[in-house]
Short mmCIF file of C-alpha atoms and ligand atoms in Angstrom, two decimals:
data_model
loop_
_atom_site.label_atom_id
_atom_site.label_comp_id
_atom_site.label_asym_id
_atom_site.label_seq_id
_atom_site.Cartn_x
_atom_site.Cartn_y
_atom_site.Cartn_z
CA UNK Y 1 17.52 156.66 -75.56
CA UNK Y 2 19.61 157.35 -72.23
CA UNK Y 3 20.83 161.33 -71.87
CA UNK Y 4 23.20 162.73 -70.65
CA UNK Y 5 24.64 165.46 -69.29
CA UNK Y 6 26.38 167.91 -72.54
CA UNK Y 7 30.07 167.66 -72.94
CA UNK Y 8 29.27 164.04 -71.42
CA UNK Y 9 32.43 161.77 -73.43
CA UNK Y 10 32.38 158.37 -74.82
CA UNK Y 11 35.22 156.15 -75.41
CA UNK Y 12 37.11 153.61 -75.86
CA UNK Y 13 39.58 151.61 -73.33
CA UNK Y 14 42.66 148.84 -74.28
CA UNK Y 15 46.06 148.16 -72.52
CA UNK Y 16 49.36 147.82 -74.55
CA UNK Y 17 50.30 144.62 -73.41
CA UNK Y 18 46.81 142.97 -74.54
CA UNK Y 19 46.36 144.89 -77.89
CA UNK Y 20 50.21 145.34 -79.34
CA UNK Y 21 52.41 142.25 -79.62
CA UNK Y 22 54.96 142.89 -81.70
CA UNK Y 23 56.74 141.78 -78.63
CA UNK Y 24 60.62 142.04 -79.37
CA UNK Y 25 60.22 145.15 -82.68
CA UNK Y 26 62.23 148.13 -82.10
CA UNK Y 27 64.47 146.76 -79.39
CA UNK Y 28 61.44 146.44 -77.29
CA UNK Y 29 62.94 144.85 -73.72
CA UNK Y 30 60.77 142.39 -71.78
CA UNK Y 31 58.27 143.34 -69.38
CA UNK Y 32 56.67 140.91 -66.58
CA UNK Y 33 53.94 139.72 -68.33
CA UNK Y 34 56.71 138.83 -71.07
CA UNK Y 35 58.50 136.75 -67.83
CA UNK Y 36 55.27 135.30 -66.66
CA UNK Y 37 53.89 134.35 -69.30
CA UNK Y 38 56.44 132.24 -70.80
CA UNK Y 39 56.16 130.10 -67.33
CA UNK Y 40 54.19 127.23 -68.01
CA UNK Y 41 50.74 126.96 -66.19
CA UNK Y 42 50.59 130.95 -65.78
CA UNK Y 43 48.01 131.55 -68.38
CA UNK Y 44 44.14 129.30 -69.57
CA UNK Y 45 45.82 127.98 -72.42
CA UNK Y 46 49.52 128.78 -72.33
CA UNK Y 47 48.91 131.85 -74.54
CA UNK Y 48 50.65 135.42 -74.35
CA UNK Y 49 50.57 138.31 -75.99
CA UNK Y 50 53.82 138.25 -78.01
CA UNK Y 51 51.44 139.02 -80.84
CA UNK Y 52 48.42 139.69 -79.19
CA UNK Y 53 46.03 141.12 -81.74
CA UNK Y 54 48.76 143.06 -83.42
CA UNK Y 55 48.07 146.18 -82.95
CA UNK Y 56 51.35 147.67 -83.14
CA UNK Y 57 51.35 147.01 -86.79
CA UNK Y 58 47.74 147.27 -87.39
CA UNK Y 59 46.84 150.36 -85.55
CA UNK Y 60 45.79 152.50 -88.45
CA UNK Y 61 42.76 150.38 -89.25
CA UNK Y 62 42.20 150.16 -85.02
CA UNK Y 63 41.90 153.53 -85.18
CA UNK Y 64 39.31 153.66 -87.84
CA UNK Y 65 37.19 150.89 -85.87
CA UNK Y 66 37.37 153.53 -83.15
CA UNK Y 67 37.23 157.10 -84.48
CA UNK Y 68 33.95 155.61 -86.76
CA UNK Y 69 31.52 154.58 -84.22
CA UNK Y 70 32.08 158.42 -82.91
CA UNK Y 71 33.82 158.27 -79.43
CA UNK Y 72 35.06 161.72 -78.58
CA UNK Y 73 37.76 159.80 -76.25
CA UNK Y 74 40.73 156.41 -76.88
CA UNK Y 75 42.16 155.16 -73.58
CA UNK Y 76 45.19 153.79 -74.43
CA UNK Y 77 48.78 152.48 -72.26
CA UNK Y 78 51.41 153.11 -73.27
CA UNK Y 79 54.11 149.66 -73.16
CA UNK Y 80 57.34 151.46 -70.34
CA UNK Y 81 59.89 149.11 -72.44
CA UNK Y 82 58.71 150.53 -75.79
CA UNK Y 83 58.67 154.03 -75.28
CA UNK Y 84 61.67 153.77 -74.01
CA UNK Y 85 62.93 151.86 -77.28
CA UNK Y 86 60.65 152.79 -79.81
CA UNK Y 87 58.59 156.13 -78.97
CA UNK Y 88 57.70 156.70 -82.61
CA UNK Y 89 55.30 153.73 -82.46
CA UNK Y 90 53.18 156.58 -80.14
CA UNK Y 91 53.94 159.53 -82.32
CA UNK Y 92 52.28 157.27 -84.92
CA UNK Y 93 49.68 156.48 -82.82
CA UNK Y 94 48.85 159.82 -81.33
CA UNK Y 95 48.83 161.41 -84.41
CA UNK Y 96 46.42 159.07 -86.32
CA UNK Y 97 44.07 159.71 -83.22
CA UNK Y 98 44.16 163.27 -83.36
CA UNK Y 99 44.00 163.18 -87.39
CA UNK Y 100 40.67 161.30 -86.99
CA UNK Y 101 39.34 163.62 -84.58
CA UNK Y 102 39.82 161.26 -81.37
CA UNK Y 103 41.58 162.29 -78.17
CA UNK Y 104 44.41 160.37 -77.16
CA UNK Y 105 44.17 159.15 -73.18
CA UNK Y 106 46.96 157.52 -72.12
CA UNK Y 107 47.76 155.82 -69.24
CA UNK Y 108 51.21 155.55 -68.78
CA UNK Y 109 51.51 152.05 -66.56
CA UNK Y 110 49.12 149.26 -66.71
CA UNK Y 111 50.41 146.48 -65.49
CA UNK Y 112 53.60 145.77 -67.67
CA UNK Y 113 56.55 146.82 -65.65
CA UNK Y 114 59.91 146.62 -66.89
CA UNK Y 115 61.46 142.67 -66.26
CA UNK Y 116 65.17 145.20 -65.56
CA UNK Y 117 62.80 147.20 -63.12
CA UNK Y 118 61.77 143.66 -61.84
CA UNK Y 119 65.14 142.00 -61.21
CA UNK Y 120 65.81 144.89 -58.92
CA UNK Y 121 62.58 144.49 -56.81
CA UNK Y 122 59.76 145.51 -58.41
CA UNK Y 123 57.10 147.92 -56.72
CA UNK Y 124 58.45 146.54 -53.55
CA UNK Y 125 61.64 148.77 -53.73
CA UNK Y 126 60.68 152.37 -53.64
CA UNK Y 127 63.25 153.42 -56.43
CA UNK Y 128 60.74 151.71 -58.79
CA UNK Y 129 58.08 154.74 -58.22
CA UNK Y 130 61.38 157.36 -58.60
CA UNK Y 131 61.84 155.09 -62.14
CA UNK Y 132 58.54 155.76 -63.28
CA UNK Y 133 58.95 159.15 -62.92
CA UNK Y 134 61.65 159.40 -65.02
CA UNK Y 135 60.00 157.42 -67.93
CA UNK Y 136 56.90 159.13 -67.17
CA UNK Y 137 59.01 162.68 -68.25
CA UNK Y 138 60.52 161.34 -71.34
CA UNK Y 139 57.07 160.13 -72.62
CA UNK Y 140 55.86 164.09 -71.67
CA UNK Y 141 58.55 165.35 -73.82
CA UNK Y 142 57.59 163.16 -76.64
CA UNK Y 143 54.13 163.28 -76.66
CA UNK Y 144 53.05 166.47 -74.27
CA UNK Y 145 52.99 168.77 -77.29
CA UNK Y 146 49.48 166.94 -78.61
CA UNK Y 147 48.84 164.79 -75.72
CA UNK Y 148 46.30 167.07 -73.02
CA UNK Y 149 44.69 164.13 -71.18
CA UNK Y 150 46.78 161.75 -68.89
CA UNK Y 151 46.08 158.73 -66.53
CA UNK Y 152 48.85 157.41 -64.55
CA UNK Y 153 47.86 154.06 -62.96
CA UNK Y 154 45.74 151.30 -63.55
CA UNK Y 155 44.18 149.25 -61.29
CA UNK Y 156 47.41 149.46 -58.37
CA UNK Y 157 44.52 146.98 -56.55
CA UNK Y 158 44.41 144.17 -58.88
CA UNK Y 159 47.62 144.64 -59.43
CA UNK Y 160 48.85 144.55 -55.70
CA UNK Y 161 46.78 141.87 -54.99
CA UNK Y 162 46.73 139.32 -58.02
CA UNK Y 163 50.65 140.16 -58.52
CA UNK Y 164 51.68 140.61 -55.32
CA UNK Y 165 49.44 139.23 -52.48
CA UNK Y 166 48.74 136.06 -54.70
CA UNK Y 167 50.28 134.72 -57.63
CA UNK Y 168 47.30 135.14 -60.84
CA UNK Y 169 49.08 137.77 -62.58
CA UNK Y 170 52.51 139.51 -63.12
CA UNK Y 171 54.63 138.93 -61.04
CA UNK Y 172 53.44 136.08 -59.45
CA UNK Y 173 55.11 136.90 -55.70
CA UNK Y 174 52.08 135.43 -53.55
CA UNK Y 175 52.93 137.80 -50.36
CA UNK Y 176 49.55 137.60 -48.47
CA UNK Y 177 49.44 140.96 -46.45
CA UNK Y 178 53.04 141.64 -47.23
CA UNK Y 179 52.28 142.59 -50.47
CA UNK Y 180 51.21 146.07 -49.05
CA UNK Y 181 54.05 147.82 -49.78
CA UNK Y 182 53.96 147.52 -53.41
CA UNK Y 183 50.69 149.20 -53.14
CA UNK Y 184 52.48 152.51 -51.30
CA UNK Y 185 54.87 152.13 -53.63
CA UNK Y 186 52.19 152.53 -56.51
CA UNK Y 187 50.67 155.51 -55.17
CA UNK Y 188 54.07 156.99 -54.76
CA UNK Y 189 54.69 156.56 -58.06
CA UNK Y 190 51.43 158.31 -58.82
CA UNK Y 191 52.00 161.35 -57.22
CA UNK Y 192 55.65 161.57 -58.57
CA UNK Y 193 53.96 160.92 -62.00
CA UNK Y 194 51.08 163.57 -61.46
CA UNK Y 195 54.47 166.03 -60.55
CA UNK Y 196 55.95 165.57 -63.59
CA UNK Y 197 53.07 165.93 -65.93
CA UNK Y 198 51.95 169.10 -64.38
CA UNK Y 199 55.39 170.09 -65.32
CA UNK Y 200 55.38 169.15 -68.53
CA UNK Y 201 52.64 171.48 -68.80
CA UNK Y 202 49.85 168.72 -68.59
CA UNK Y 203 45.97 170.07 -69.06
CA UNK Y 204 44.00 167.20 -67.12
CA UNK Y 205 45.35 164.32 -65.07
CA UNK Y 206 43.79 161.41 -63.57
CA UNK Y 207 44.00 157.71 -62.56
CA UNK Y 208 41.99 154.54 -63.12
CA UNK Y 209 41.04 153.18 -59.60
CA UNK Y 210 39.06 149.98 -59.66
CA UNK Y 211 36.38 150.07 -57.58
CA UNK Y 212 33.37 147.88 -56.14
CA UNK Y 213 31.08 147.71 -53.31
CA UNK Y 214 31.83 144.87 -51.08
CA UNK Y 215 28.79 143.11 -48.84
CA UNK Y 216 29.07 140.97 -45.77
CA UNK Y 217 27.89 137.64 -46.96
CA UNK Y 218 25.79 137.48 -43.51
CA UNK Y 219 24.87 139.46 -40.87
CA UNK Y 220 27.30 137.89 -38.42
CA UNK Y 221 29.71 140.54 -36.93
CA UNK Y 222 32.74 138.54 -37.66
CA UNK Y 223 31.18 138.76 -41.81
CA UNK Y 224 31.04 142.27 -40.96
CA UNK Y 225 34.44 142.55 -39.81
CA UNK Y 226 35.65 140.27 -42.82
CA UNK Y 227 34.06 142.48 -45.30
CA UNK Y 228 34.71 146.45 -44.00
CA UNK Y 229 38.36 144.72 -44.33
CA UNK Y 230 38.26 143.61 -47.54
CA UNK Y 231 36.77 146.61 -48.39
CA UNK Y 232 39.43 148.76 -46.72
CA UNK Y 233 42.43 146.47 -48.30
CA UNK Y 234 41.03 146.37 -52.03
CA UNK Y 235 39.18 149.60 -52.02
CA UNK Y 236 40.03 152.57 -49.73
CA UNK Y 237 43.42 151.85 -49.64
CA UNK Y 238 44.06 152.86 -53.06
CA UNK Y 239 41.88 155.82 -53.19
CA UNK Y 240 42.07 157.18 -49.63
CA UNK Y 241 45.49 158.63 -49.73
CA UNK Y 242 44.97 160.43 -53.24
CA UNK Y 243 41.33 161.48 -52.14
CA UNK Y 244 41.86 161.98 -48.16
CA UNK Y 245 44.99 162.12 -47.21
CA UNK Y 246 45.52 158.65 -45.46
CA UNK Y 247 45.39 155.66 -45.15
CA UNK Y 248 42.22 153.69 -44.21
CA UNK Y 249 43.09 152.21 -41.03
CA UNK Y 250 46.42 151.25 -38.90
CA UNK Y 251 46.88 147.87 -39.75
CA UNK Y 252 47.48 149.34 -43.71
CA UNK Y 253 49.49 152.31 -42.13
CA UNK Y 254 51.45 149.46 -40.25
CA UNK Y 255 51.87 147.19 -43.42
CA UNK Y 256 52.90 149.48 -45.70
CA UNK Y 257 56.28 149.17 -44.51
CA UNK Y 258 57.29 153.65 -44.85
CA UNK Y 259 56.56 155.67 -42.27
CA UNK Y 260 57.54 158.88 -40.27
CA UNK Y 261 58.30 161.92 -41.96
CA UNK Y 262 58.73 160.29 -45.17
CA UNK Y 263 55.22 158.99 -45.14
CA UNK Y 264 54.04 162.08 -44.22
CA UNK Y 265 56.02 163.86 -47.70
CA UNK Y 266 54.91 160.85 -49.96
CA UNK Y 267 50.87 161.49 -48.57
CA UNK Y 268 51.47 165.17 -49.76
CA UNK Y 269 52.21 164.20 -53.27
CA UNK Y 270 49.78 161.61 -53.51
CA UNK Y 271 47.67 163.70 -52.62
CA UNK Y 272 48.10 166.51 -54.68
CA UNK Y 273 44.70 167.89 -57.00
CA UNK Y 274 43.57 165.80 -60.07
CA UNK Y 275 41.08 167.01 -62.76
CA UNK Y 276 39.24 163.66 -63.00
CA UNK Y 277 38.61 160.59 -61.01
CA UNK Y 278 39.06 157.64 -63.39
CA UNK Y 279 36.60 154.44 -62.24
CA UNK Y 280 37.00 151.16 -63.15
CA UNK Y 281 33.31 148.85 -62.59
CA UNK Y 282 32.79 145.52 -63.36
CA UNK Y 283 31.18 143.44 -60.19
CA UNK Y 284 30.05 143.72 -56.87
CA UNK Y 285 31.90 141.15 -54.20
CA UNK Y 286 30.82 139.57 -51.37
CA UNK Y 287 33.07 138.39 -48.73
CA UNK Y 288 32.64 136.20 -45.34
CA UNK Y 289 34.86 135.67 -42.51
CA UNK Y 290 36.35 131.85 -43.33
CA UNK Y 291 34.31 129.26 -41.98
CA UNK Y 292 36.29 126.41 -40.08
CA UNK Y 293 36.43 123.59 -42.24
CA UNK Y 294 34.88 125.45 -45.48
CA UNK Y 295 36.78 124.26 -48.73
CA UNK Y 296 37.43 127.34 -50.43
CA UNK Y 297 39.46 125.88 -53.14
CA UNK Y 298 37.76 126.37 -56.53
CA UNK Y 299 35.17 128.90 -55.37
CA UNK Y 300 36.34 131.54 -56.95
CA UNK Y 301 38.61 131.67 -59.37
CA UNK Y 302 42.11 132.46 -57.41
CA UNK Y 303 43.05 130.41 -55.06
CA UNK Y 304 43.40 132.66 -51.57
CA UNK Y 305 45.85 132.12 -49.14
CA UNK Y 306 44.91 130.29 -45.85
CA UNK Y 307 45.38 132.28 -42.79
CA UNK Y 308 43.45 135.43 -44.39
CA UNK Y 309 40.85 136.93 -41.97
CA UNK Y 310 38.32 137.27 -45.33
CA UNK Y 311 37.48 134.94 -47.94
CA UNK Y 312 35.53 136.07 -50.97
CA UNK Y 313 32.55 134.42 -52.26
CA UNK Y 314 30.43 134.71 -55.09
CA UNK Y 315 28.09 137.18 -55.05
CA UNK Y 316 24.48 136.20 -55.46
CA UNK Y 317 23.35 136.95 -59.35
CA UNK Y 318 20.70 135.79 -61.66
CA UNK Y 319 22.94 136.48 -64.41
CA UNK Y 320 26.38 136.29 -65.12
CA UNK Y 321 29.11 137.14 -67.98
CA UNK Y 322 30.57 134.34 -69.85
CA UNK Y 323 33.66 134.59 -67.65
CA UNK Y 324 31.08 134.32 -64.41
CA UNK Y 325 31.60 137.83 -63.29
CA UNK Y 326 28.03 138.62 -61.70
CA UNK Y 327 25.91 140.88 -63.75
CA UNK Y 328 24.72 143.69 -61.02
CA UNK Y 329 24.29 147.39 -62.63
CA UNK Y 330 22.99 148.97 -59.89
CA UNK Y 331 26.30 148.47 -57.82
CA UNK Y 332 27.81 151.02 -60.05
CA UNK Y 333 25.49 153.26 -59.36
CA UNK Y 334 26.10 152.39 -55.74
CA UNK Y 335 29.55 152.35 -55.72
CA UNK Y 336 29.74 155.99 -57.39
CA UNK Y 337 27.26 157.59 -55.06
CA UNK Y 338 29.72 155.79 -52.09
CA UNK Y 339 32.85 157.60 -53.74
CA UNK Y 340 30.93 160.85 -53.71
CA UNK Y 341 29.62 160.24 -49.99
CA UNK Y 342 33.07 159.37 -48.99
CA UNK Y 343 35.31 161.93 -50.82
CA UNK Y 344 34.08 165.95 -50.41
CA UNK Y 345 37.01 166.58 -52.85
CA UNK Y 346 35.89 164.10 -55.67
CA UNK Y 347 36.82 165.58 -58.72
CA UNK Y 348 34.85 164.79 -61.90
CA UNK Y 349 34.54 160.98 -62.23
CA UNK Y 350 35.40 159.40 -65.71
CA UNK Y 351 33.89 155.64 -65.89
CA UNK Y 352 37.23 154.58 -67.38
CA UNK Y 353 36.32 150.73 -67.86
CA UNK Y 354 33.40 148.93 -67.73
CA UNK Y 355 32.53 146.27 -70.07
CA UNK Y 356 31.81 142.56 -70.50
CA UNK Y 357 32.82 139.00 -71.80
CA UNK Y 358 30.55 137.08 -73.87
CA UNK Y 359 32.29 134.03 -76.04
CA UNK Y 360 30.82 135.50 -78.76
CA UNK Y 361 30.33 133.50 -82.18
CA UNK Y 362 32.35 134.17 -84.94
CA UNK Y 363 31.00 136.08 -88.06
CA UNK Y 364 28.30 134.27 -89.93
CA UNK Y 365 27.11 134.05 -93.31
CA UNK Y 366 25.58 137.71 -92.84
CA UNK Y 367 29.58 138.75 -91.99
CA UNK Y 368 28.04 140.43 -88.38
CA UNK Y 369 28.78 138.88 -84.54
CA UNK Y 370 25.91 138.94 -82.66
CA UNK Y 371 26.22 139.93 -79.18
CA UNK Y 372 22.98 141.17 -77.66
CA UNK Y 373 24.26 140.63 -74.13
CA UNK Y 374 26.78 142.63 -74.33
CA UNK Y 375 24.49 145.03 -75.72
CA UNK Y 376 21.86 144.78 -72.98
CA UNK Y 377 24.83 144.58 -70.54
CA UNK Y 378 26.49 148.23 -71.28
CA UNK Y 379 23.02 149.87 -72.03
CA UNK Y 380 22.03 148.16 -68.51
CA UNK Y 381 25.21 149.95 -66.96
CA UNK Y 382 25.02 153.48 -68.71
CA UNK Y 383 21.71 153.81 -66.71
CA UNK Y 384 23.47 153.07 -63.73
CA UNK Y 385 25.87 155.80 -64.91
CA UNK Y 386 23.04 158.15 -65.34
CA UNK Y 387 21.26 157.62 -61.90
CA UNK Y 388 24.15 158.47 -60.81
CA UNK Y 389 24.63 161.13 -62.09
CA UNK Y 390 20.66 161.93 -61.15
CA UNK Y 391 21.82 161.59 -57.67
CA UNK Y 392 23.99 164.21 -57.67
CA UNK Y 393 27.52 162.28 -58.92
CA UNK Y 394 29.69 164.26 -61.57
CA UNK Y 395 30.25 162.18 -64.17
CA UNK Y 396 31.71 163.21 -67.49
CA UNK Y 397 32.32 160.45 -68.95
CA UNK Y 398 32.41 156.26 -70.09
CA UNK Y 399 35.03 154.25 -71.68
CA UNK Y 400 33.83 150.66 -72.82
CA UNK Y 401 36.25 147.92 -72.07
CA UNK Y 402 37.31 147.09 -74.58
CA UNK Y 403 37.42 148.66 -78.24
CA UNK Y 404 38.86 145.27 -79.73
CA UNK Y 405 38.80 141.52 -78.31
CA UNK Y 406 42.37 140.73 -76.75
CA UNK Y 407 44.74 139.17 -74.36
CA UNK Y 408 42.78 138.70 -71.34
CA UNK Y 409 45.51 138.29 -68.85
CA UNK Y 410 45.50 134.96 -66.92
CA UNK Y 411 42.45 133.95 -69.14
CA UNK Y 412 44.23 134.14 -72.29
CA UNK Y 413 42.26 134.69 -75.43
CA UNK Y 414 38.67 132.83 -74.61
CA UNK Y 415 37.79 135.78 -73.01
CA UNK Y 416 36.06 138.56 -75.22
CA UNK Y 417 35.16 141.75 -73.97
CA UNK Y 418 35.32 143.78 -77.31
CA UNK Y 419 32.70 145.87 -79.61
CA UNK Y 420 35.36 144.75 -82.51
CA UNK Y 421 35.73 141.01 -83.10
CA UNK Y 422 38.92 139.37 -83.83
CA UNK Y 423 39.58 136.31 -85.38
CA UNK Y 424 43.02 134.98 -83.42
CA UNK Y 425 43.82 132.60 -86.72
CA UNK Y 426 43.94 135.91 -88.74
CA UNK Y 427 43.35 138.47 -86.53
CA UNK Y 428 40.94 140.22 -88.91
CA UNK Y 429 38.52 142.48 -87.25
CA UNK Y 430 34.60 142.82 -87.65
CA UNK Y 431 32.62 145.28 -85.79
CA UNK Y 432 29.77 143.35 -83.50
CA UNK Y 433 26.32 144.77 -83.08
CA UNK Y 434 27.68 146.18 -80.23
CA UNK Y 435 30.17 148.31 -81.80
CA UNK Y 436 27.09 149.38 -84.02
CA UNK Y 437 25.02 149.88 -81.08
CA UNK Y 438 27.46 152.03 -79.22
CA UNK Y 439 27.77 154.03 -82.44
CA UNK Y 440 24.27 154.96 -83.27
CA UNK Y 441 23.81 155.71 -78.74
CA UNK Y 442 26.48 158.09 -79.28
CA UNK Y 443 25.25 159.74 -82.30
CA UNK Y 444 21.65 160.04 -80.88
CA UNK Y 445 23.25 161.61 -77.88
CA UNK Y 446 24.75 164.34 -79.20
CA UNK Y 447 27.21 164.57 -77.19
CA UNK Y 448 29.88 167.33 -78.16
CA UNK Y 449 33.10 169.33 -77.05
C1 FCB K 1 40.53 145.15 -65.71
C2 FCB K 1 41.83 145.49 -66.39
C3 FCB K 1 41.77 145.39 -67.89
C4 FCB K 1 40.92 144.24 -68.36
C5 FCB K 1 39.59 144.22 -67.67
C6 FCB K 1 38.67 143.12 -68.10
O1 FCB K 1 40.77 144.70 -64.42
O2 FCB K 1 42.23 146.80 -66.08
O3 FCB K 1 43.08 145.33 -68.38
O4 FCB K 1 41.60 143.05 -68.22
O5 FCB K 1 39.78 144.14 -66.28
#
């Protein structure tokens, strides 16, 4: 049995968008996932989340599946069109949480902007990050009186580059290095966010950063070039100016399209104090500089722009996930020790994702899903947690992507990443041995208040 540190907290992590369907109740507006996905050839199978796995209606028994198995913490997002509609659905929410003895996380954007918000630009106008402000107060109001624990942003990497760089997610713009904006504009919006909750009287805030180390593929200095890049672009760039100050390097500075004094008074508020560091882990990546006459088409999964002075390629893995995402543990642990190394004013991490897909088997005639890989594959990573932490890292905490199978983006439903199965014909649940697993680790740990 793996321990750690007291006060140490398990949870829980889902989005709104892949969990809640119930895509047009309560005079719910659109959102660009909505938008995208209705676009044919956006998603695996031409699937959405209109009803996703219904959570919206269904989210007393979720939060039994997740209060049971003894997690002290439930990341959740919260959808920007709903709450703006329909805040009760949250009230509801927040309060069967706390009623089962579960604190509520909520992140308040993850991924699902506004299709209004959109139409006028998206995160490339700057008004968008004044707009999430605003939301980001009423939602305080509401909830602020029981909610303590906050994230603001999810992933503004993936979501810069997949939405906004290239065209795999939301909203589909394809911008190369032009994209870059959107990602100031992100960060903006997260330190306008982080002013408003503090207002609101807010007890901890934090964000969930993705993060990953990234390797040269080769020792060849123009690999080595291609990769401290990559690494600057999809890393650093997101976590520098909360954590530092700045930017990573001029190019970004350059690309980011503000500058002057009003840089300088946007770096100030992103970089104002958080109580946690939230860290999304799932693989390392490699990257090379782009060999002449190298066919990179169908090498990874997204198809990169030409003209790019990186191209990823896959990392070298014995094993893999059922989605092909490279099984490496110890980059975790690498990748936390690197945050530490690089940030003297790292506040407490919180491992706020890290999970894994396995195309797990429906229930048999015993009723249970097996899933020892996923099993082996979060016990494998909570080690990595822990010699982490051995090394010196604060870490107070893990969130398991995901509590329940869902919408998987661009990959639809095939994907499964939960410790709760669910049928998509009926959209029952069943716990996997995972879930059971998870349960009986967090019981033998002890882990308290
Ligand atoms: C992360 C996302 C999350 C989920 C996992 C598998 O990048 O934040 O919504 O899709 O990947």
């Amino acid at each position: 049995m793996i321990q750690f540190p007291p006060g140490f907290r398990f949870g829980m992590a889902t989005s709104a968008y892949q969990i809640e369907g119930a895509a047009d109740v309560g005079g719910k507006g659109p959102s660009i996932w909505d938008t995208f996905t209705a676009r044919p050839g956006t998603v695996r199978h031409g699937e959405d989340g209109r009803t996703a796995i219904d959570h919206y209606h269904r989210y007393a028994e979720d939060v039994g599946h997740i209060a049971e198995a003894g997690v002290q913490d439930y990341r959740f997002s919260i959808s920007w069109t709903r709450a703006l509609a329909d805040p009760d659905f949250y009230d509801r929410l927040v309060d069967e949480l706390l009623t089962a003895g579960v604190r509520p996380v909520p992140t308040l954007y993850h991924w699902d902007l506004p299709q209004e918000l959109e139409d006028r630009g998206g995160w490339l106008n700057r008004d968008t990050a004044h707009r999430l402000a605003d939301y980001a107060s009423a939602v305080a109001l509401r909830l602020g009186d029981r909610v303590r624990d906050w994230i603001t942003m999810n992933e503004m990497n993936v979501h810069t580059l997949y939405g906004y760089a290239l065209t795999d997610h939301a909203p589909a713009r394809g911008l190369g290095l032009a994209a870059l904006p959107a990602a100031h504009h992100q960060l903006l919006a997260h330190g306008l966010a982080v002013q408003v909750l503090r207002t609101h009287g807010a007890g901890a805030i934090g964000i969930a950063n993705q993060h990953f180390p990234v390797s040269a593929a080769g020792d060849d200095p123009a690999d080595q070039f291609a990769a401290e890049m990559f690494r600057n672009l999809t890393n650093w760039t997101f976590s520098d100016p909360i954590l530092l100050g700045d930017y990573p390097d001029e190019m970004i500075r350059a690309g980011i399209g503000t500058s002057g004094a009003q840089l300088d008074r946007d770096l100030e508020l992103i970089g104002a104090r958080l109580d946690f560091y939230g860290v999304n882990f799932y693989e390392p990546t490699a990257v090379e500089a782009p060999r002449e006459g190298k066919d990179y088409a169908g090498v990874l999964e997204v198809d990169i722009p030409e003209g790019l002075p990186f191209s990823p390629v896959p990392v070298k893995s014995d094993e893999r996930t059922d989605f092909g995402w490279a099984i490496v543990p110890g980059a975790l642990t690498e990748i936390l020790v690197a945050l530490r190394d690089r940030y003297p004013a790292l506040p407490p991490v919180i491992v706020t994702e890290n999970g894994a897909s396995f195309h797990d088997a429906p229930p048999g005639p015993d009723g249970r899903v097996h899933d020892p890989r996923r099993i082996a594959y979060l016990d494998a990573h909570l080690r990595a947690v822990k010699a982490a932490i051995d090394a010196g890292v604060r870490v107070d905490g893990f969130y398991v992507w995901s509590a329940f199978d869902n919408f998987e983006w661009a990959a639809g439903y095939d994907e499964r990443f939960g410790l709760v199965h669910v049928d998509q014909e009926t959209l029952s649940r069943t716990r996997k041995d995972s879930w059971y697993w998870y349960r009986d680790l967090i019981s033998g740990c002890g882990a308290t208040d």
